[in-house]
Short mmCIF file of C-alpha atoms (C1' of nucleotides) in Angstrom, two decimals:
data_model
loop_
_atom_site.label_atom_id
_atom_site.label_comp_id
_atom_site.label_asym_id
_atom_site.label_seq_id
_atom_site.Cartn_x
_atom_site.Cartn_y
_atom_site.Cartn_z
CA UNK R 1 102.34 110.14 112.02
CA UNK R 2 104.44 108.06 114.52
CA UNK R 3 103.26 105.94 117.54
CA UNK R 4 104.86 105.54 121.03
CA UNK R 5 105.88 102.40 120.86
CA UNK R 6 105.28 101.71 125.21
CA UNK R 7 102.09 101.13 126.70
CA UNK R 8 99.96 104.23 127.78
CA UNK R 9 101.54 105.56 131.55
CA UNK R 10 99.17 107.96 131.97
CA UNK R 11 95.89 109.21 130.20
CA UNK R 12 96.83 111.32 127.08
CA UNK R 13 94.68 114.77 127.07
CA UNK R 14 95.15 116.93 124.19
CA UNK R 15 93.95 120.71 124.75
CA UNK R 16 92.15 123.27 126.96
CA UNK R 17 89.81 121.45 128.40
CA UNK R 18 90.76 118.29 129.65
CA UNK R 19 89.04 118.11 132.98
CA UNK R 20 85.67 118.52 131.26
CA UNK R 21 86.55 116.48 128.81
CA UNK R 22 87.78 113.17 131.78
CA UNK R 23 84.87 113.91 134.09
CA UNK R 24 82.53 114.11 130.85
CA UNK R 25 83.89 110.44 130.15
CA UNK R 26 83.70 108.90 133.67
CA UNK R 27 80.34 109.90 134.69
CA UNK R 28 79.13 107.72 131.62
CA UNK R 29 76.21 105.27 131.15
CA UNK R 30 76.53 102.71 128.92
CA UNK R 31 74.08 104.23 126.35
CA UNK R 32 76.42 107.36 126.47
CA UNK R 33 79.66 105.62 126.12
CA UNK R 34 78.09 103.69 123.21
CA UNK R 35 77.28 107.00 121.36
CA UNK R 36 80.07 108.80 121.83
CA UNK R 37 82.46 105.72 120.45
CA UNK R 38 79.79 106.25 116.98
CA UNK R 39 80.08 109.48 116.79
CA UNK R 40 83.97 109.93 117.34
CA UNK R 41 84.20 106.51 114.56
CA UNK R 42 82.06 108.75 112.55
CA UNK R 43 84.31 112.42 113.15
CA UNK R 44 87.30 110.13 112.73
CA UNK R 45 85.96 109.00 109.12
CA UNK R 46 85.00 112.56 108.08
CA UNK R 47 88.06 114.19 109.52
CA UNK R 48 90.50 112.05 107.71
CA UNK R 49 88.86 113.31 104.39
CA UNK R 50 88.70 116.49 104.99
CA UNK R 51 91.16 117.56 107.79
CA UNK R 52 89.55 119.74 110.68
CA UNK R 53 89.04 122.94 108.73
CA UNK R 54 87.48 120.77 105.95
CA UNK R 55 85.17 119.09 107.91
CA UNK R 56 81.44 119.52 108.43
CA UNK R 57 79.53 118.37 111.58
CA UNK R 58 76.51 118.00 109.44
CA UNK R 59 78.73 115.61 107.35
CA UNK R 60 79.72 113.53 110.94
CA UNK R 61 76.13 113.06 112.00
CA UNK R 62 75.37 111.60 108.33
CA UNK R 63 78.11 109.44 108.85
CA UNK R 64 76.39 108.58 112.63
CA UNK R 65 73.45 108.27 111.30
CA UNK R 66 72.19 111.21 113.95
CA UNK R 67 70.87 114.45 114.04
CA UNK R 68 73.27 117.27 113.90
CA UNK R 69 72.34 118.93 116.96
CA UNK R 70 72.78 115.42 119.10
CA UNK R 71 76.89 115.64 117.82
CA UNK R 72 77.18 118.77 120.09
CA UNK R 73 75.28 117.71 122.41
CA UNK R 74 77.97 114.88 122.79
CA UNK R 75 80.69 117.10 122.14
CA UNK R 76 80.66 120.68 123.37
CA UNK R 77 82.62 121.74 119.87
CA UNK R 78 83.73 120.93 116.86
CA UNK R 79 86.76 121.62 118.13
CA UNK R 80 86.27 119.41 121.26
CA UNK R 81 85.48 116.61 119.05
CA UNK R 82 88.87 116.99 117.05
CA UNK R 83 90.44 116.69 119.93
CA UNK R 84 89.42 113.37 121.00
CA UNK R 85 89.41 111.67 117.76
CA UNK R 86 93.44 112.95 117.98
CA UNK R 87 93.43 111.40 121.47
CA UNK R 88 91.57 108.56 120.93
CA UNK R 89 94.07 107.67 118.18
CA UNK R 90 97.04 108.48 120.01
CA UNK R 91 95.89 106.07 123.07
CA UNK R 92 94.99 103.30 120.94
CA UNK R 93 98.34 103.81 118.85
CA UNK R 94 100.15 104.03 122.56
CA UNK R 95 98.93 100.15 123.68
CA UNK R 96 99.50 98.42 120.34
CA UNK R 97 103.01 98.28 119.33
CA UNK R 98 105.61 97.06 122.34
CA UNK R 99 109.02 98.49 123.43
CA UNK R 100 112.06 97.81 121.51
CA UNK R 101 113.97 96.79 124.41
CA UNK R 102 118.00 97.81 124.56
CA UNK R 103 119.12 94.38 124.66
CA UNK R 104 117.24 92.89 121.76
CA UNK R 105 118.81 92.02 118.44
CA UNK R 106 117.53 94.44 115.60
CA UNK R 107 116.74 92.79 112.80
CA UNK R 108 114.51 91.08 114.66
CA UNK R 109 113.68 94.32 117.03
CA UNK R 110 112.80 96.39 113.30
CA UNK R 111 110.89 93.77 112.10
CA UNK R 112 108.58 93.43 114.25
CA UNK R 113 108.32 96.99 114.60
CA UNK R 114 107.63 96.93 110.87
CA UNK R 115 105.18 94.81 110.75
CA UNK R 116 103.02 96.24 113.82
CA UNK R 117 102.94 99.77 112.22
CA UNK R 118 102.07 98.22 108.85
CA UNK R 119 99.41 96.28 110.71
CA UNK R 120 98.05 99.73 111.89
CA UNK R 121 98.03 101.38 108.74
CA UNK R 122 95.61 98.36 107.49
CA UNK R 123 93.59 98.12 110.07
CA UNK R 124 92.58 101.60 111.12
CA UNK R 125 93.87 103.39 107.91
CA UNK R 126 91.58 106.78 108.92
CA UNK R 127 93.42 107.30 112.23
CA UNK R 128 96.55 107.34 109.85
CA UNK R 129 95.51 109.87 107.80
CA UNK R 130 93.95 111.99 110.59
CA UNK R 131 97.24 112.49 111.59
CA UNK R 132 98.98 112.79 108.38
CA UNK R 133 96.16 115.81 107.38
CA UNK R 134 96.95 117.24 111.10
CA UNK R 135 100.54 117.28 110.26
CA UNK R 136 100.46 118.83 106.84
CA UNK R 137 98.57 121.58 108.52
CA UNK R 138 101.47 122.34 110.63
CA UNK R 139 100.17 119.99 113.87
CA UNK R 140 97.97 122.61 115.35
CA UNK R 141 96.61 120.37 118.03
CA UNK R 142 99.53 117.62 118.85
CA UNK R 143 102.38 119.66 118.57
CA UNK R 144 102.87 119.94 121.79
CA UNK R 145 102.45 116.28 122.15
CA UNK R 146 105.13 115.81 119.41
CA UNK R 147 107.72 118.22 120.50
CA UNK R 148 107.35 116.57 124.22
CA UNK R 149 106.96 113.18 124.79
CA UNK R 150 107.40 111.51 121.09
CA UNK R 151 110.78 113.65 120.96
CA UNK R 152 111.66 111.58 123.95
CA UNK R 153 110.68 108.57 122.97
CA UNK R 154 112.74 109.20 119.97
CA UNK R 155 115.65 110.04 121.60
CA UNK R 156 115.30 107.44 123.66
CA UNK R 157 115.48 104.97 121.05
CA UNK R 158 117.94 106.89 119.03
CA UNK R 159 120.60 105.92 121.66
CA UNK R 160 119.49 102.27 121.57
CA UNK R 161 120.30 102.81 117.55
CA UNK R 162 123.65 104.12 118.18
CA UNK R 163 124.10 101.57 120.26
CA UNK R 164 123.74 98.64 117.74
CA UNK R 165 125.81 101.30 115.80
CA UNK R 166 128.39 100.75 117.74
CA UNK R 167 128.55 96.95 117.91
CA UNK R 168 128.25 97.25 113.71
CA UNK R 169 124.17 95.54 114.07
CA UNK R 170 123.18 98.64 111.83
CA UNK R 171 124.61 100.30 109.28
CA UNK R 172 126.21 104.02 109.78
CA UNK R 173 123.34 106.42 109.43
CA UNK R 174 121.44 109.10 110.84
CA UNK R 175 119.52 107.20 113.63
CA UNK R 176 116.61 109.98 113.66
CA UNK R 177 116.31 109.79 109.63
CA UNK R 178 115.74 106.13 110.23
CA UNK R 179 112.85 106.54 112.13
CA UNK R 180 111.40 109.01 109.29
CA UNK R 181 111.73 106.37 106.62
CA UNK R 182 110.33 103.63 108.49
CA UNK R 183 107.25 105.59 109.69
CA UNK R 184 107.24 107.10 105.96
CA UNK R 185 107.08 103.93 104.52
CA UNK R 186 104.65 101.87 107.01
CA UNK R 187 102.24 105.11 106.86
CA UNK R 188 102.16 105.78 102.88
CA UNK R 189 99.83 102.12 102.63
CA UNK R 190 97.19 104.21 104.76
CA UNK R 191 97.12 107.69 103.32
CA UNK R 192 97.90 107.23 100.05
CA UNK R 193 96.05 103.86 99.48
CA UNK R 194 93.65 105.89 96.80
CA UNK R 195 97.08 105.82 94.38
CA UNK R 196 98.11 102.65 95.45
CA UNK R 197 94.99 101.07 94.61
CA UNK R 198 94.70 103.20 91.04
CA UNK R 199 98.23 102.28 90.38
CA UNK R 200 97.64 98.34 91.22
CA UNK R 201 94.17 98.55 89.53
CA UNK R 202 92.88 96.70 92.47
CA UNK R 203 89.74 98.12 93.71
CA UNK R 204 90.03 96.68 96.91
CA UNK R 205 93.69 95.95 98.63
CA UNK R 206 92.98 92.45 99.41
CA UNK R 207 95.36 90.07 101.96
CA UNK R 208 97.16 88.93 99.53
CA UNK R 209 98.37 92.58 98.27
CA UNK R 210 98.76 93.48 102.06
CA UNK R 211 101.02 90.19 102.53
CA UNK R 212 102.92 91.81 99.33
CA UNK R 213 103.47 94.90 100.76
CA UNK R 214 104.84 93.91 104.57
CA UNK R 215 106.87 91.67 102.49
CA UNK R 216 108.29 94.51 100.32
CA UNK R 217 108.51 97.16 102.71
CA UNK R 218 109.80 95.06 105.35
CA UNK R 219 112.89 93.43 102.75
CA UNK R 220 113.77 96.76 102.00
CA UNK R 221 113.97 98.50 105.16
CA UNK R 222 115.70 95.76 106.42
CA UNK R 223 118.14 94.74 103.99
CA UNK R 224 119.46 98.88 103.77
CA UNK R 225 119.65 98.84 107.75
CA UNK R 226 121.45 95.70 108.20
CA UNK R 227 125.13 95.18 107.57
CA UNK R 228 125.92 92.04 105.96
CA UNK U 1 102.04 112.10 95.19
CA UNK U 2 104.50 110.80 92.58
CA UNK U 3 105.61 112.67 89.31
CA UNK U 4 106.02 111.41 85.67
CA UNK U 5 110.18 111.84 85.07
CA UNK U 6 109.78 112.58 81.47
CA UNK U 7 109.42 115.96 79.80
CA UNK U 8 105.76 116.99 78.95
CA UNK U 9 104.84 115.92 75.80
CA UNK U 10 101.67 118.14 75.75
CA UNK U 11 99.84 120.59 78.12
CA UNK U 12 98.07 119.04 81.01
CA UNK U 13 94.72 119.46 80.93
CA UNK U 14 93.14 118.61 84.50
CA UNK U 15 89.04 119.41 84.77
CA UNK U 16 86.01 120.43 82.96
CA UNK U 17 86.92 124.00 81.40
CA UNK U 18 90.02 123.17 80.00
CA UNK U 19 89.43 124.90 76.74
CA UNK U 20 88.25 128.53 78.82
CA UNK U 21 91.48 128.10 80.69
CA UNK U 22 93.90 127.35 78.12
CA UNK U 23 92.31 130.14 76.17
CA UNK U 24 92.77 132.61 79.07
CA UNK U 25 95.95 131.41 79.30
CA UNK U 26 96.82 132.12 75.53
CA UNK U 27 95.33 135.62 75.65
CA UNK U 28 97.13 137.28 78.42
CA UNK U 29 99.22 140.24 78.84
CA UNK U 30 102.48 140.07 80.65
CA UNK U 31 100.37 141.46 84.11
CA UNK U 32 97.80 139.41 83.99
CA UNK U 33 100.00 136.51 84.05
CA UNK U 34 102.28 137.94 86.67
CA UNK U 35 99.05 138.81 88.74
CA UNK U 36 97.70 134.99 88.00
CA UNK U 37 101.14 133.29 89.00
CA UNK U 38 101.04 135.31 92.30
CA UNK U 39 97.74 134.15 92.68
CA UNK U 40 98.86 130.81 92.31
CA UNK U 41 101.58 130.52 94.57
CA UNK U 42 99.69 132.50 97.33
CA UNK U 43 96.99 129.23 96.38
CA UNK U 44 99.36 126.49 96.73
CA UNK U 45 100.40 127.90 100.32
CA UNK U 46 97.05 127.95 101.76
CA UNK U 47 96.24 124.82 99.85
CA UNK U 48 99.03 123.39 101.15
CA UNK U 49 97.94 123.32 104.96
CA UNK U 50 93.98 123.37 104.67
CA UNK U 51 93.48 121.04 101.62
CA UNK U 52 90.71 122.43 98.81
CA UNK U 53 87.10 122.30 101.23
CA UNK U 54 89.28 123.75 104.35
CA UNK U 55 90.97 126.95 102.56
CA UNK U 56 88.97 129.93 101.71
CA UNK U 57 89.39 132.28 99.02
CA UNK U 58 89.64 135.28 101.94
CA UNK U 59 93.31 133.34 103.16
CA UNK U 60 94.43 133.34 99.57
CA UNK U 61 93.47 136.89 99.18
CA UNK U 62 95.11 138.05 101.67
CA UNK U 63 98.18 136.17 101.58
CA UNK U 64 98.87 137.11 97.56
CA UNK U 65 98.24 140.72 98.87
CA UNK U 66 95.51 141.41 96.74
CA UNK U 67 91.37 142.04 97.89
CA UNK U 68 88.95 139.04 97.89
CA UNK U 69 87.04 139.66 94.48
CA UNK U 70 90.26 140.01 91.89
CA UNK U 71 90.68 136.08 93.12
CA UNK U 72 87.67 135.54 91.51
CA UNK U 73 88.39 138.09 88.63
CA UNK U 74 91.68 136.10 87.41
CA UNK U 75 89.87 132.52 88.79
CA UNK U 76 86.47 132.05 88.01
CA UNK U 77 85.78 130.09 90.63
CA UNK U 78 87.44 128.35 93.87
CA UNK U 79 87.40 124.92 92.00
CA UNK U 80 89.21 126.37 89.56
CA UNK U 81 91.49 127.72 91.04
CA UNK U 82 92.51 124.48 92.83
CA UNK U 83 92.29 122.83 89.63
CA UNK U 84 94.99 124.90 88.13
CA UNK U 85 97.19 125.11 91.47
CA UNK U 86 97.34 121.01 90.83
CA UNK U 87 97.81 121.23 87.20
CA UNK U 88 100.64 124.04 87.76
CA UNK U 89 102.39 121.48 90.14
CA UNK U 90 102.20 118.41 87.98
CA UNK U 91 103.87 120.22 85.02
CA UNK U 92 106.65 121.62 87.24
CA UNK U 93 107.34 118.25 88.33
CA UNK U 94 107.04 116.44 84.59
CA UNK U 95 109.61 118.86 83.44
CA UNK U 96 111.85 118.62 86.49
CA UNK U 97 112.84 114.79 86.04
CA UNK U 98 114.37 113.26 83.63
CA UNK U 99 113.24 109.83 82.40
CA UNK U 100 114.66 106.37 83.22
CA UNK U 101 116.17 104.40 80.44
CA UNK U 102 115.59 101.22 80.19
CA UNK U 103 120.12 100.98 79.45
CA UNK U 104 120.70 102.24 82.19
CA UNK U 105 122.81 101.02 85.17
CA UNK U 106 119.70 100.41 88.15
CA UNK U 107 122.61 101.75 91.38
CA UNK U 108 122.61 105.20 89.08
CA UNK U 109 119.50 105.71 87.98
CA UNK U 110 117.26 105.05 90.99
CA UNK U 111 119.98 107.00 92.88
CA UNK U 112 119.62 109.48 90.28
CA UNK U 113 115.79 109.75 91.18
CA UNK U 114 115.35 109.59 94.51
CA UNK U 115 118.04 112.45 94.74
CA UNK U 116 115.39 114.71 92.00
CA UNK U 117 112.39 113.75 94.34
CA UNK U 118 114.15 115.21 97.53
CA UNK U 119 115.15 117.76 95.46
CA UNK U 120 111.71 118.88 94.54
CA UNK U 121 110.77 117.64 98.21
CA UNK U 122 112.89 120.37 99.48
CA UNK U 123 112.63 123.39 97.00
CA UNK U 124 108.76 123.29 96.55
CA UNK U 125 107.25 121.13 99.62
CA UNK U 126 103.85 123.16 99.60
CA UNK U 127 103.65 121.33 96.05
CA UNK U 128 104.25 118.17 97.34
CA UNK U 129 101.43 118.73 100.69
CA UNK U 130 98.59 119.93 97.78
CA UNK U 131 99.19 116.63 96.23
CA UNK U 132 99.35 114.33 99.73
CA UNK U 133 95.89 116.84 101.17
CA UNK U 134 94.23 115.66 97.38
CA UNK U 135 95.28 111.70 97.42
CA UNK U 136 94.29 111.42 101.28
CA UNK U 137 90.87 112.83 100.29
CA UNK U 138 90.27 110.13 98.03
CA UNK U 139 92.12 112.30 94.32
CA UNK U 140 88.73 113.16 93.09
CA UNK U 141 90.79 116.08 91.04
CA UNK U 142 93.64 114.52 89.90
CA UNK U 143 92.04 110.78 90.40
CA UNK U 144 91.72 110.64 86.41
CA UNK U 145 95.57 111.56 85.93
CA UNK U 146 96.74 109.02 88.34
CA UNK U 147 94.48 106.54 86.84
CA UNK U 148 95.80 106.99 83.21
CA UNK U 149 98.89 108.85 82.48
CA UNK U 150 100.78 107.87 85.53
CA UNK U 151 99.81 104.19 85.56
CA UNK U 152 100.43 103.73 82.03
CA UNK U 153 104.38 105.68 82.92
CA UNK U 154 104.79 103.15 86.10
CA UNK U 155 103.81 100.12 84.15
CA UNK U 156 106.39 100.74 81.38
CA UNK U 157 109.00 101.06 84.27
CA UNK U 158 107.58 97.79 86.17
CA UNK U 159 108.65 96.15 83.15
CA UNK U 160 112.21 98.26 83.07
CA UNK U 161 112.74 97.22 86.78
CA UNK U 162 111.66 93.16 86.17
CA UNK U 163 114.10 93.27 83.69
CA UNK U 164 116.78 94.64 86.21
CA UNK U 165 115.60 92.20 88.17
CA UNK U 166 116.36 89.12 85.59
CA UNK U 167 119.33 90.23 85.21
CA UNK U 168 120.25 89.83 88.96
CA UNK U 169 120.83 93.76 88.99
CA UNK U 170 117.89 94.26 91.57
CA UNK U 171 116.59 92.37 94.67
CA UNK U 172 113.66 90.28 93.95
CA UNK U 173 110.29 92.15 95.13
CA UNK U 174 107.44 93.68 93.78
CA UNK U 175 108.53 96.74 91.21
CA UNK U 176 105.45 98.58 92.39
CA UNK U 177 106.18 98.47 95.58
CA UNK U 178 109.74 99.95 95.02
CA UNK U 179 108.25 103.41 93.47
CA UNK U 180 105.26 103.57 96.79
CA UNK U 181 108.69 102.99 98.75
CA UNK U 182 110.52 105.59 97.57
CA UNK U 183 107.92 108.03 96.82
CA UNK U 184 106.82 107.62 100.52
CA UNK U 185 110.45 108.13 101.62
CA UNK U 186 111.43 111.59 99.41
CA UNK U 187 107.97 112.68 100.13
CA UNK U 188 107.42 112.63 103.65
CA UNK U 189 110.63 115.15 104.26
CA UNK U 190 107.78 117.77 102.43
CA UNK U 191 105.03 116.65 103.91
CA UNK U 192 105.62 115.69 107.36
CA UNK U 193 108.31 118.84 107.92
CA UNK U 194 106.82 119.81 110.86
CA UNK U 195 107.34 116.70 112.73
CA UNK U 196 110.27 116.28 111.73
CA UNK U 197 111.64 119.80 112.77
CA UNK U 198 110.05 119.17 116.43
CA UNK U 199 111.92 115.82 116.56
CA UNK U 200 115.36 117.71 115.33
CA UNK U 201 114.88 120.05 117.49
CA UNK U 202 115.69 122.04 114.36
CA UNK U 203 113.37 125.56 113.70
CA UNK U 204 114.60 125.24 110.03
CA UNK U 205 115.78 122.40 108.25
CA UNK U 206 118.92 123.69 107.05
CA UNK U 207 121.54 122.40 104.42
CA UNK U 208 123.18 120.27 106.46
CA UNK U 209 120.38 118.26 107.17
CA UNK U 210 119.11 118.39 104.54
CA UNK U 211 122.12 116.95 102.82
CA UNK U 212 121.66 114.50 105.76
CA UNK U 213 118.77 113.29 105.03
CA UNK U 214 119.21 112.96 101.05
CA UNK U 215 122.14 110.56 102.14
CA UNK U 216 120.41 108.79 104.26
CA UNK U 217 117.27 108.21 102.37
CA UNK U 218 119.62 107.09 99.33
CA UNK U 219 121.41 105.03 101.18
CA UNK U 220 118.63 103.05 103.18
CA UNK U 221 116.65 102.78 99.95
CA UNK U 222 119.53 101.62 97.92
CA UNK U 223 121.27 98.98 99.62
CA UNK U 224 117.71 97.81 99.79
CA UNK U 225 117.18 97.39 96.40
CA UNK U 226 120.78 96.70 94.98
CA UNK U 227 121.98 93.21 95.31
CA UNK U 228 125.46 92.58 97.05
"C1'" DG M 1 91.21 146.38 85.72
"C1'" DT M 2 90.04 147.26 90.56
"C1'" DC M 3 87.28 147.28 94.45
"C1'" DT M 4 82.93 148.04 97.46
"C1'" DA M 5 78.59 146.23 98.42
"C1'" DT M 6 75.79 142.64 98.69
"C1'" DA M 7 73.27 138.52 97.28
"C1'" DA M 8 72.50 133.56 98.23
"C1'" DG M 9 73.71 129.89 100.71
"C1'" DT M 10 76.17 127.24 104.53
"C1'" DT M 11 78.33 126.82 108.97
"C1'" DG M 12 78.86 126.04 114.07
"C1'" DA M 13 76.25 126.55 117.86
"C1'" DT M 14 71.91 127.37 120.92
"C1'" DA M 15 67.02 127.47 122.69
"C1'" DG M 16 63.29 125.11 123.84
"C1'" DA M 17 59.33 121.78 122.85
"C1'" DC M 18 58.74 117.03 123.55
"C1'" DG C 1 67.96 112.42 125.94
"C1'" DT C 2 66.20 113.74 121.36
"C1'" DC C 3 65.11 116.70 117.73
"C1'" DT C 4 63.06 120.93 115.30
"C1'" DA C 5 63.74 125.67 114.61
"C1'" DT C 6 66.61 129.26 114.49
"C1'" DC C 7 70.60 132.58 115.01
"C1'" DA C 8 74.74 135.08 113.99
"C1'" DA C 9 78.71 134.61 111.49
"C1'" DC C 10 80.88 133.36 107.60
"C1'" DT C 11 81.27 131.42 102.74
"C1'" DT C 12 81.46 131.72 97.58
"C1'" DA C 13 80.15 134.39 94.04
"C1'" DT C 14 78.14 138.47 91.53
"C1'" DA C 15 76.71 143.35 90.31
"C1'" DG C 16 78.00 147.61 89.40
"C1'" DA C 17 80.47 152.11 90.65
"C1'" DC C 18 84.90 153.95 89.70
#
DNA sequence: GTCTATAAGTTGATAGAC
DNA sequence: GTCTATCAACTTATAGAC
């Protein structure tokens, strides 16, 4: 449900057991490493269905194409596995969107921050709605992650907005609330692209529908951000 | 995710057993149906954060105050149950709209609607996270409605909006695209609450911002759509 | 109408042969 | 490393006493 918008500082680890779970993933062969990246594709698939509650392992090692017991054996938990198919998102999410830099102008600054979340929610829609489930359950495992360092990075960039506020670049209103309609928007093509599709009557949401929708989302966002 | 705005011309129907429900329904004294709306709303709630194969009839029990088995005595089954938690919620929100006339001015009516959805956003968001925990998963309850009744109510408006749009009285891009917009926007302040109380730095999100955030959603959406 | 007891099936997790 | 067999706990749902 939001990205950091900087490249990764530090390695994320959500939850208890971190230290297992880094020393688990450096001692790995290349046989290992190659599994585990199924099986978490797999979790992340199954979990964005069905939230964590809602999920079945025996459904993930279908998905794998495994045997249930090898998903534990991987992963010490169901539990453990949740956790790095929320960490695995959140570092990939970290490294591909850039800063929006204080000095930059921002139409151009929003735009392109527009268009790399909407790239997101097309190409990896699951991690999306991971999230979005994780949140509607009251963000049992990233809150913490929320509440700390996305709160700063929000803040952050909520100065940089009242900033261009300032200098009349962007139109008088709540900086934080602009952030909620831009991720609200940008996200909505991954989790609800069921309705979208019904709604379209497109079975599949081909380029040319994505094109459509950067285009729309992007003109309106803009246009009732930027003073004219 | 997304309401009809006119009043209900009949009684929604959702499922296989409509006729044993709607005769239950018919037949009931003034406890049972006080005993099946608590049961309801203690449904929606746990709904709400675990989605249908994540919540458990034990958490529904126990939060309408009531032991396990009278669930299943009022509901006579878990699927039902869910069934009429999302039928409840999509007639609540097709009588809580009003519709939009094809005479009317675009700047008040869309302003008019967006202000009902964060209305409904705000006063019954567990309604509103049932519906986002059912499209995420792919709608197979309510897939049918989507597919029908609300497509047939958004392609009558596509055709209201394109003739705004002739007219000059609305910026040029895809009508579609303007209701996944704004149903995106008024929805997420439901769904994504959490969040956006950790990013506040808000434990509730009182009147004021609430009234925040309706002004700012209105305001971002609207000078997007309406022409200067 | 209400509730205890329990049936029938599924779940996450483990033990141990290979 | 892999997979079969299995456990204890939990699930939905039902039967039947009150």
């Amino acid at each position: 449900m939001d990205l950091m918008l900087c490249p990764p500082r530090f390695t994320l680890v959500l939850g208890r057991d971190g230290e297992l779970q880094d020393s688990k993933k450096i001692n790995q062969s290349r046989i290992q490493r190659k599994k585990r990246a199924l099986i978490l594709n797999a979790a992340e698939s199954v979990f964005a269905r069905r939230g964590f509650s809602g999920s079945r392992l025996k459904d993930v090692a279908e998905e794998a194409g495994l045997p249930k017991a090898n998903i534990l054996y991987y992963y010490k938990s169901k539990e453990d596995l949740y956790r790095c198919v929320c960490q695995d998102i959140l570092e990939n999410w970290l490294g591909a969107i850039g800063e929006i830099s204080v000095g930059s102008e921002p139409n151009e600054a929003l735009r392109k921050y527009i268009e790399a979340k909407m790239e997101l929610s097309m190409q990896r829609p699951n991690a999306s709605r991971v999230f979005a489930m994780e949140i509607i359950s009251g963000a049992p495992v990233i809150g913490d992650y929320l509440a700390t360092e996305l709160k700063s990075w929000v803040d952050k960039h909520v100065l940089i907005f009242q900033g261009w506020q300032n200098r009349g670049q962007l139109v008088d209103v709540s900086p934080y609330h602009v952030f909620f309609v831009i991720w609200a928007v940008t996200q909505t093509y991954a989790d609800f692209e069921t309705q979208i599709k019904l709604l379209l009557g497109d079975q599949h949401l081909g380029l040319d529908e994505y094109k459509r929708a950067v285009k729309s989302a992007t003109q309106i966002i803009l246009c009732g951000l930027i003073p004219r």
